[in-house]
Amino acid sequence: MAKLKLGNLYKTYYKNKEPIHAVSDLNIETTDGEFVALLGPSGCGKSTTLRMIAGLEDITSGDIWIGSRKINDLHPKDRNIGLAFENYAMYPPLSVYENISFNMRAKSVPKQKIKEEVEKISELLDIKDLLHVSPSALSGGQKQRVNIARALIRRPEVLLLDEPLSHLDGKVRQKMRTEIKHLHNEIECTTIIVTHDQLEAMALADRIAIIKDGVLQQFGTPLEVFNNPANEFVAGFIGEPPMNIFSVYTKMEDGKMYFTSKNEKLQFKVPDKYVEFVQEGREYHFGIRPTDIAVIVDELPCSIDTNVTVFENLGEECRIHIKIEEDNILSIVSEEIYSFDTGDPIKIKFDTDRIHIFDVETGERIENKKVTATLP
Ligand code: ADP
Ligand code: MG
């Protein structure tokens, strides 16, 4: 176990002489034994990053360290890294046992030693009963376990997992996710998992690196990225159902600052803590999670009067959708089960401690950052 550090890492590919900036100035430093998720949409540079760490892809510039060793120029086999990709390339004619022990046998490790190691690893991954079957007889979840066993038998300092669950469906995926977390607790090996599934990242990782177009957006614990997203991209990417984000405009009325939607269907006072950060007569992007909007039954000050567009009762929770503009629907998730019909009047209230205001141009969160630009 060792910490992994990526310093100013870049990868540029060229296609028809046009550069593709797959990874740009990536800086990530893990702690010993940390479980880190690289999260982002398809094509954002996650696999490229993993392949550079493993040594399967040249680095355009930057450095990679494992502990105090700079590994940039080391051959993949000398990096002490375990790698499990999403496609489980096993040797079909060989048994699971032979697949797991392939490298040890190639290095002429004594038979007894191989047996002990395979037993240990297969116990850990619960594949003891599968050691003598052919890979073709394995289910998706079993193949993935064997795949991880093959990576772990090398006793790597760093374990890399590229979308290990993406081929699995529903329940198996859920089960395997729990197993990977359990496994990580057992082996305490610094682990980097690549995923485009925010729930998977939130459930597994100690910290999540959210990447967009090859650029790191935020590196933080699941709670940090959920509660304090650095920008609008992170805010929209983390959380299911996603955060409500829509345009609001500031205006003064009776000496108080209000946010209004474009059609003025929604109007609410700018919370005190934001008053000094927003300017009159400007557009902002306003974000609030569906769980941070309350349905008000009793009369309360500052509630918003509106009407229900769609109501869904999902048993454990209900969801209320309110069309505020042509292509803009505000969603509310409530654990308290209400009953509404389309068109019913409803009073709602935003939890003012949990609203997010973003700069329209940069997407940056503006709290604690004074807007200095002057009015046009
Ligand atoms: P992810 O794993 O996040 O889906 P990748 O790291 O595979 O994304 O790819 C990042 C970007 O680099 C994409 O635009 C992809 O098309 C491009 N890319 C990846 N591999 C190559 C390659 N060998 N040659 C050219 N472009 C590549
Ligand atoms: Mg990928």
Short mmCIF file of C-alpha atoms and ligand atoms in Angstrom, two decimals:
data_model
loop_
_atom_site.label_atom_id
_atom_site.label_comp_id
_atom_site.label_asym_id
_atom_site.label_seq_id
_atom_site.Cartn_x
_atom_site.Cartn_y
_atom_site.Cartn_z
CA MET A 1 0.00 0.00 0.00
CA ALA A 2 1.25 3.42 -0.94
CA LYS A 3 -0.06 6.78 -1.93
CA LEU A 4 -0.49 7.73 -5.53
CA LYS A 5 0.24 11.19 -6.86
CA LEU A 6 -0.52 12.63 -10.27
CA GLY A 7 1.26 15.93 -10.91
CA ASN A 8 0.31 18.26 -13.78
CA LEU A 9 -0.60 15.28 -15.90
CA TYR A 10 -1.43 15.88 -19.56
CA LYS A 11 -2.38 13.58 -22.42
CA THR A 12 -2.90 14.90 -25.91
CA TYR A 13 -3.85 12.62 -28.78
CA TYR A 14 -3.76 13.72 -32.39
CA LYS A 15 -6.47 12.83 -34.86
CA ASN A 16 -5.97 14.12 -38.43
CA LYS A 17 -3.35 16.46 -36.94
CA GLU A 18 -6.01 17.97 -34.66
CA PRO A 19 -5.17 17.74 -30.93
CA ILE A 20 -7.55 15.96 -28.58
CA HIS A 21 -6.86 17.08 -25.02
CA ALA A 22 -7.88 13.88 -23.25
CA VAL A 23 -6.32 14.88 -19.91
CA SER A 24 -5.32 18.45 -18.97
CA ASP A 25 -3.25 19.42 -15.97
CA LEU A 26 -4.59 16.73 -13.68
CA ASN A 27 -3.43 16.93 -10.05
CA ILE A 28 -4.56 14.28 -7.61
CA GLU A 29 -2.87 13.01 -4.48
CA THR A 30 -4.35 10.10 -2.59
CA THR A 31 -3.58 9.02 0.94
CA ASP A 32 -2.25 5.54 1.78
CA GLY A 33 -4.93 2.95 1.18
CA GLU A 34 -7.48 5.48 -0.01
CA PHE A 35 -10.34 4.52 -2.30
CA VAL A 36 -10.67 7.18 -5.01
CA ALA A 37 -13.24 7.31 -7.81
CA LEU A 38 -12.57 9.04 -11.12
CA LEU A 39 -16.04 10.13 -12.15
CA GLY A 40 -17.27 11.84 -15.27
CA PRO A 41 -19.23 11.39 -18.49
CA SER A 42 -18.04 9.09 -21.24
CA GLY A 43 -15.01 10.48 -23.07
CA CYS A 44 -13.85 12.79 -20.25
CA GLY A 45 -10.44 11.09 -19.93
CA LYS A 46 -10.92 8.59 -17.10
CA SER A 47 -9.57 5.50 -18.86
CA THR A 48 -6.72 7.49 -20.38
CA THR A 49 -5.70 8.56 -16.87
CA LEU A 50 -5.84 4.98 -15.61
CA ARG A 51 -3.85 3.72 -18.60
CA MET A 52 -1.15 6.32 -17.97
CA ILE A 53 -0.91 5.22 -14.34
CA ALA A 54 -0.62 1.60 -15.45
CA GLY A 55 2.00 2.49 -18.05
CA LEU A 56 -0.09 1.37 -21.02
CA GLU A 57 -0.18 4.87 -22.44
CA ASP A 58 2.64 7.42 -22.78
CA ILE A 59 2.33 10.59 -20.76
CA THR A 60 2.37 13.81 -22.80
CA SER A 61 3.72 15.68 -19.78
CA GLY A 62 3.58 15.55 -15.99
CA ASP A 63 4.59 13.02 -13.37
CA ILE A 64 3.21 9.98 -11.59
CA TRP A 65 4.49 8.83 -8.22
CA ILE A 66 3.72 5.76 -6.15
CA GLY A 67 4.94 6.57 -2.67
CA SER A 68 8.32 8.26 -3.23
CA ARG A 69 8.97 6.43 -6.52
CA LYS A 70 8.46 8.37 -9.71
CA ILE A 71 7.13 5.75 -12.10
CA ASN A 72 6.84 7.72 -15.37
CA ASP A 73 9.45 5.70 -17.16
CA LEU A 74 8.96 2.31 -15.52
CA HIS A 75 7.76 -0.61 -17.57
CA PRO A 76 4.14 -1.58 -16.67
CA LYS A 77 5.28 -4.81 -15.05
CA ASP A 78 7.69 -2.96 -12.76
CA ARG A 79 5.10 -0.49 -11.45
CA ASN A 80 3.53 -2.82 -8.92
CA ILE A 81 0.05 -2.01 -10.07
CA GLY A 82 -2.94 -4.35 -10.30
CA LEU A 83 -5.30 -3.69 -13.15
CA ALA A 84 -8.82 -4.91 -13.82
CA PHE A 85 -10.50 -3.60 -16.95
CA GLU A 86 -14.15 -3.72 -17.86
CA ASN A 87 -13.63 -6.43 -20.46
CA TYR A 88 -12.50 -9.53 -18.69
CA ALA A 89 -9.90 -10.79 -21.15
CA MET A 90 -9.28 -14.27 -19.78
CA TYR A 91 -7.60 -17.13 -21.56
CA PRO A 92 -10.58 -19.33 -22.48
CA PRO A 93 -8.77 -22.70 -22.69
CA LEU A 94 -7.36 -22.27 -19.17
CA SER A 95 -9.25 -22.87 -15.95
CA VAL A 96 -9.99 -20.07 -13.51
CA TYR A 97 -7.11 -21.34 -11.35
CA GLU A 98 -4.71 -21.21 -14.29
CA ASN A 99 -5.93 -17.78 -15.29
CA ILE A 100 -5.43 -16.36 -11.81
CA SER A 101 -1.98 -17.91 -11.45
CA PHE A 102 -0.85 -17.25 -15.01
CA ASN A 103 1.79 -14.66 -14.18
CA MET A 104 3.16 -16.56 -11.20
CA ARG A 105 3.53 -19.66 -13.32
CA ALA A 106 5.24 -17.63 -16.04
CA LYS A 107 7.72 -16.46 -13.39
CA SER A 108 8.26 -20.07 -12.25
CA VAL A 109 7.07 -19.44 -8.71
CA PRO A 110 7.08 -22.78 -6.81
CA LYS A 111 3.82 -24.70 -7.18
CA GLN A 112 3.08 -24.83 -3.45
CA LYS A 113 3.50 -21.06 -3.13
CA ILE A 114 1.14 -20.49 -6.08
CA LYS A 115 -1.43 -22.76 -4.50
CA GLU A 116 -1.31 -20.88 -1.21
CA GLU A 117 -1.63 -17.49 -2.89
CA VAL A 118 -4.51 -18.55 -5.14
CA GLU A 119 -6.31 -20.01 -2.14
CA LYS A 120 -5.95 -16.82 -0.14
CA ILE A 121 -7.16 -14.60 -2.94
CA SER A 122 -10.02 -16.88 -3.94
CA GLU A 123 -11.21 -17.01 -0.37
CA LEU A 124 -11.21 -13.22 -0.26
CA LEU A 125 -13.24 -13.04 -3.45
CA ASP A 126 -15.43 -16.02 -2.71
CA ILE A 127 -14.50 -17.92 -5.87
CA LYS A 128 -13.02 -21.04 -4.26
CA ASP A 129 -15.65 -23.27 -5.84
CA LEU A 130 -14.96 -21.87 -9.28
CA LEU A 131 -11.22 -22.52 -9.50
CA HIS A 132 -11.50 -25.55 -11.75
CA VAL A 133 -14.19 -24.41 -14.15
CA SER A 134 -13.64 -22.77 -17.50
CA PRO A 135 -14.05 -18.96 -17.78
CA SER A 136 -16.84 -19.50 -20.32
CA ALA A 137 -19.00 -21.06 -17.61
CA LEU A 138 -18.86 -18.00 -15.37
CA SER A 139 -21.59 -15.41 -14.90
CA GLY A 140 -20.78 -11.71 -15.33
CA GLY A 141 -20.34 -11.14 -11.61
CA GLN A 142 -18.14 -14.23 -11.24
CA LYS A 143 -15.96 -13.17 -14.18
CA GLN A 144 -15.47 -9.78 -12.60
CA ARG A 145 -14.39 -11.39 -9.32
CA VAL A 146 -11.87 -13.57 -11.13
CA ASN A 147 -10.68 -10.51 -13.00
CA ILE A 148 -10.05 -8.69 -9.71
CA ALA A 149 -8.39 -11.81 -8.25
CA ARG A 150 -5.95 -11.79 -11.15
CA ALA A 151 -5.08 -8.16 -10.39
CA LEU A 152 -4.75 -8.75 -6.66
CA ILE A 153 -2.56 -11.86 -6.79
CA ARG A 154 0.30 -9.59 -7.76
CA ARG A 155 -0.06 -7.93 -4.35
CA PRO A 156 -0.06 -4.51 -5.96
CA GLU A 157 0.61 -1.26 -4.17
CA VAL A 158 -2.14 0.34 -6.23
CA LEU A 159 -5.24 -1.35 -7.62
CA LEU A 160 -6.88 0.14 -10.71
CA LEU A 161 -10.45 -0.77 -11.66
CA ASP A 162 -11.90 0.51 -14.93
CA GLU A 163 -15.71 0.42 -14.85
CA PRO A 164 -15.69 -3.01 -13.18
CA LEU A 165 -19.46 -3.03 -12.74
CA SER A 166 -20.63 -1.54 -16.01
CA HIS A 167 -21.37 -4.89 -17.67
CA LEU A 168 -23.41 -6.14 -14.75
CA ASP A 169 -27.06 -5.49 -14.29
CA GLY A 170 -29.37 -4.56 -11.44
CA LYS A 171 -29.00 -6.75 -8.41
CA VAL A 172 -25.65 -8.32 -9.37
CA ARG A 173 -24.25 -4.86 -9.81
CA GLN A 174 -25.51 -3.79 -6.41
CA LYS A 175 -24.09 -6.93 -4.77
CA MET A 176 -20.72 -6.61 -6.49
CA ARG A 177 -20.53 -2.96 -5.41
CA THR A 178 -20.90 -4.00 -1.78
CA GLU A 179 -18.30 -6.73 -2.31
CA ILE A 180 -15.78 -4.33 -3.80
CA LYS A 181 -16.19 -2.01 -0.85
CA HIS A 182 -15.78 -4.92 1.55
CA LEU A 183 -12.75 -6.16 -0.37
CA HIS A 184 -11.14 -2.75 -0.21
CA ASN A 185 -11.63 -2.67 3.56
CA GLU A 186 -9.93 -6.07 3.77
CA ILE A 187 -6.91 -5.45 1.56
CA GLU A 188 -6.41 -1.75 2.38
CA CYS A 189 -4.78 -1.25 -1.01
CA THR A 190 -4.85 2.22 -2.56
CA THR A 191 -7.57 1.80 -5.16
CA ILE A 192 -8.67 3.93 -8.09
CA ILE A 193 -12.00 3.07 -9.62
CA VAL A 194 -13.22 4.60 -12.86
CA THR A 195 -16.95 5.05 -13.26
CA HIS A 196 -19.49 7.24 -15.02
CA ASP A 197 -22.10 6.31 -12.42
CA GLN A 198 -22.29 8.94 -9.70
CA LEU A 199 -24.16 6.63 -7.31
CA GLU A 200 -21.38 4.05 -7.60
CA ALA A 201 -18.75 6.70 -6.89
CA MET A 202 -20.72 8.09 -3.95
CA ALA A 203 -21.25 4.62 -2.47
CA LEU A 204 -17.68 3.35 -2.86
CA ALA A 205 -15.15 6.10 -2.68
CA ASP A 206 -13.45 7.95 0.16
CA ARG A 207 -12.98 10.81 -2.27
CA ILE A 208 -14.27 11.49 -5.76
CA ALA A 209 -12.42 13.27 -8.55
CA ILE A 210 -15.02 14.69 -10.93
CA ILE A 211 -13.67 15.23 -14.41
CA LYS A 212 -15.14 17.04 -17.40
CA ASP A 213 -13.41 17.27 -20.80
CA GLY A 214 -10.12 16.12 -19.29
CA VAL A 215 -10.19 18.81 -16.58
CA LEU A 216 -10.61 18.12 -12.86
CA GLN A 217 -13.68 19.97 -11.56
CA GLN A 218 -13.53 19.00 -7.89
CA PHE A 219 -11.78 16.44 -5.68
CA GLY A 220 -13.59 15.83 -2.43
CA THR A 221 -15.46 13.42 -0.18
CA PRO A 222 -18.93 12.32 -1.31
CA LEU A 223 -20.48 14.70 1.21
CA GLU A 224 -18.34 17.63 0.09
CA VAL A 225 -19.18 17.25 -3.57
CA PHE A 226 -22.85 16.71 -2.74
CA ASN A 227 -23.24 19.58 -0.29
CA ASN A 228 -20.73 22.05 -1.67
CA PRO A 229 -20.38 21.47 -5.40
CA ALA A 230 -17.62 23.71 -6.77
CA ASN A 231 -19.58 24.54 -9.88
CA GLU A 232 -22.74 23.94 -11.82
CA PHE A 233 -21.37 20.89 -13.62
CA VAL A 234 -20.62 19.06 -10.37
CA ALA A 235 -23.95 20.19 -8.92
CA GLY A 236 -25.83 18.72 -11.86
CA PHE A 237 -23.76 15.54 -12.12
CA ILE A 238 -23.99 14.43 -8.48
CA GLY A 239 -27.37 13.48 -7.04
CA GLU A 240 -30.38 11.51 -8.26
CA PRO A 241 -32.85 12.89 -9.12
CA PRO A 242 -30.57 15.74 -10.17
CA MET A 243 -30.47 19.17 -8.60
CA ASN A 244 -33.06 21.62 -9.96
CA ILE A 245 -31.08 24.32 -11.74
CA PHE A 246 -32.75 27.23 -13.49
CA SER A 247 -32.19 30.86 -14.42
CA VAL A 248 -33.29 33.54 -12.01
CA TYR A 249 -33.11 37.30 -12.26
CA THR A 250 -32.53 39.73 -9.40
CA LYS A 251 -34.81 42.68 -8.83
CA MET A 252 -35.44 45.16 -6.03
CA GLU A 253 -38.89 45.68 -4.56
CA ASP A 254 -39.60 47.81 -1.48
CA GLY A 255 -35.89 47.88 -0.71
CA LYS A 256 -35.57 44.09 -0.76
CA MET A 257 -33.78 41.92 -3.31
CA TYR A 258 -35.78 39.14 -4.98
CA PHE A 259 -34.99 36.28 -7.34
CA THR A 260 -37.64 35.73 -9.98
CA SER A 261 -37.95 33.18 -12.74
CA LYS A 262 -38.04 34.64 -16.23
CA ASN A 263 -41.84 34.52 -16.43
CA GLU A 264 -42.03 35.73 -12.80
CA LYS A 265 -44.06 32.66 -11.89
CA LEU A 266 -41.62 32.02 -9.06
CA GLN A 267 -40.53 34.89 -6.90
CA PHE A 268 -38.69 34.64 -3.60
CA LYS A 269 -36.54 36.81 -1.42
CA VAL A 270 -32.78 36.48 -1.84
CA PRO A 271 -31.59 34.80 1.37
CA ASP A 272 -29.64 37.16 3.61
CA LYS A 273 -26.37 35.33 3.19
CA TYR A 274 -26.45 35.90 -0.56
CA VAL A 275 -27.54 39.53 -0.55
CA GLU A 276 -24.00 40.87 -0.56
CA PHE A 277 -22.90 38.54 -3.36
CA VAL A 278 -25.58 39.23 -5.94
CA GLN A 279 -26.25 42.37 -7.92
CA GLU A 280 -29.53 43.86 -8.98
CA GLY A 281 -30.76 43.27 -12.52
CA ARG A 282 -28.59 40.26 -13.32
CA GLU A 283 -29.15 36.67 -14.27
CA TYR A 284 -27.91 33.82 -12.05
CA HIS A 285 -28.30 30.07 -12.10
CA PHE A 286 -30.16 28.94 -9.05
CA GLY A 287 -29.80 25.37 -7.76
CA ILE A 288 -31.76 23.45 -5.17
CA ARG A 289 -31.95 19.69 -4.60
CA PRO A 290 -35.38 18.05 -4.81
CA THR A 291 -35.06 17.02 -1.16
CA ASP A 292 -34.35 20.59 -0.04
CA ILE A 293 -37.77 21.92 -0.98
CA ALA A 294 -40.51 21.59 1.60
CA VAL A 295 -44.21 21.38 1.00
CA ILE A 296 -45.88 23.86 3.36
CA VAL A 297 -49.22 22.93 4.79
CA ASP A 298 -49.64 25.63 7.43
CA GLU A 299 -49.36 29.28 6.57
CA LEU A 300 -45.69 30.29 6.75
CA PRO A 301 -43.95 33.46 5.68
CA CYS A 302 -41.80 33.32 2.53
CA SER A 303 -43.54 30.32 1.01
CA ILE A 304 -44.15 30.23 -2.72
CA ASP A 305 -47.64 29.68 -4.10
CA THR A 306 -47.78 27.59 -7.23
CA ASN A 307 -49.56 24.60 -8.79
CA VAL A 308 -48.78 20.90 -9.15
CA THR A 309 -48.06 19.72 -12.70
CA VAL A 310 -47.36 16.02 -12.05
CA PHE A 311 -47.61 14.02 -8.85
CA GLU A 312 -45.97 10.60 -8.30
CA ASN A 313 -46.38 8.39 -5.25
CA LEU A 314 -43.46 5.94 -5.17
CA GLY A 315 -44.38 4.32 -1.87
CA GLU A 316 -41.28 5.27 0.12
CA GLU A 317 -41.38 8.83 -1.12
CA CYS A 318 -43.46 11.05 -3.31
CA ARG A 319 -42.34 13.31 -6.12
CA ILE A 320 -44.02 16.54 -7.06
CA HIS A 321 -43.18 18.26 -10.32
CA ILE A 322 -44.01 21.87 -10.98
CA LYS A 323 -43.66 23.38 -14.42
CA ILE A 324 -42.24 26.83 -13.90
CA GLU A 325 -41.30 27.58 -17.49
CA GLU A 326 -41.74 26.00 -20.89
CA ASP A 327 -38.73 23.71 -20.59
CA ASN A 328 -38.18 23.96 -16.88
CA ILE A 329 -39.67 21.66 -14.30
CA LEU A 330 -38.99 21.93 -10.59
CA SER A 331 -38.95 18.55 -8.86
CA ILE A 332 -39.57 17.94 -5.19
CA VAL A 333 -38.86 14.68 -3.37
CA SER A 334 -40.60 14.23 -0.04
CA GLU A 335 -40.51 11.34 2.40
CA GLU A 336 -43.83 12.48 3.69
CA ILE A 337 -46.45 11.13 1.34
CA TYR A 338 -48.90 13.79 0.18
CA SER A 339 -51.68 13.42 -2.31
CA PHE A 340 -52.09 15.90 -5.14
CA ASP A 341 -53.79 16.09 -8.48
CA THR A 342 -52.58 17.97 -11.51
CA GLY A 343 -53.43 21.63 -11.14
CA ASP A 344 -53.83 21.58 -7.35
CA PRO A 345 -52.49 24.66 -5.57
CA ILE A 346 -49.38 24.01 -3.48
CA LYS A 347 -47.19 26.06 -1.17
CA ILE A 348 -43.49 25.29 -1.20
CA LYS A 349 -40.43 26.65 0.57
CA PHE A 350 -36.75 26.40 -0.32
CA ASP A 351 -34.35 25.49 2.47
CA THR A 352 -32.33 28.70 2.32
CA ASP A 353 -29.26 27.07 3.87
CA ARG A 354 -29.14 24.64 0.99
CA ILE A 355 -29.52 26.73 -2.10
CA HIS A 356 -26.70 27.15 -4.60
CA ILE A 357 -26.09 30.18 -6.78
CA PHE A 358 -23.87 29.86 -9.85
CA ASP A 359 -22.30 32.43 -12.14
CA VAL A 360 -24.03 32.22 -15.51
CA GLU A 361 -20.84 32.59 -17.51
CA THR A 362 -18.29 30.53 -15.59
CA GLY A 363 -20.62 28.10 -13.82
CA GLU A 364 -18.66 28.73 -10.61
CA ARG A 365 -20.51 28.75 -7.34
CA ILE A 366 -20.67 32.36 -6.19
CA GLU A 367 -21.10 32.00 -2.46
CA ASN A 368 -18.16 33.46 -0.55
CA LYS A 369 -16.95 35.04 -3.72
CA LYS A 370 -17.93 38.64 -4.15
CA VAL A 371 -19.11 39.56 -7.61
CA THR A 372 -17.03 42.54 -8.55
CA ALA A 373 -18.20 43.16 -12.09
CA THR A 374 -20.20 46.35 -12.46
CA LEU A 375 -23.63 46.55 -13.96
CA PRO A 376 -23.74 46.98 -17.73
P1 ADP B 1 -13.43 7.86 -20.68
O1 ADP B 1 -12.71 6.66 -20.17
O2 ADP B 1 -13.62 8.93 -19.67
O3 ADP B 1 -14.74 7.51 -21.34
P2 ADP B 1 -11.19 8.09 -22.51
O4 ADP B 1 -10.07 8.32 -21.56
O5 ADP B 1 -11.33 6.74 -23.07
O6 ADP B 1 -12.56 8.56 -21.84
O7 ADP B 1 -11.05 9.12 -23.72
C1 ADP B 1 -10.81 10.50 -23.54
C2 ADP B 1 -10.74 11.20 -24.89
O8 ADP B 1 -9.58 10.76 -25.59
C3 ADP B 1 -11.92 10.90 -25.81
O9 ADP B 1 -12.19 12.07 -26.55
C4 ADP B 1 -11.38 9.81 -26.70
O10 ADP B 1 -12.03 9.84 -27.96
C5 ADP B 1 -9.93 10.19 -26.84
N1 ADP B 1 -9.05 9.02 -27.05
C6 ADP B 1 -8.90 7.96 -26.21
N2 ADP B 1 -8.00 7.07 -26.69
C7 ADP B 1 -7.57 7.60 -27.88
C8 ADP B 1 -6.64 7.17 -28.87
N3 ADP B 1 -5.94 6.03 -28.72
N4 ADP B 1 -6.46 7.96 -29.95
C9 ADP B 1 -7.14 9.13 -30.09
N5 ADP B 1 -8.03 9.59 -29.19
C10 ADP B 1 -8.25 8.84 -28.09
MG MG B 2 -13.34 4.62 -20.22
#
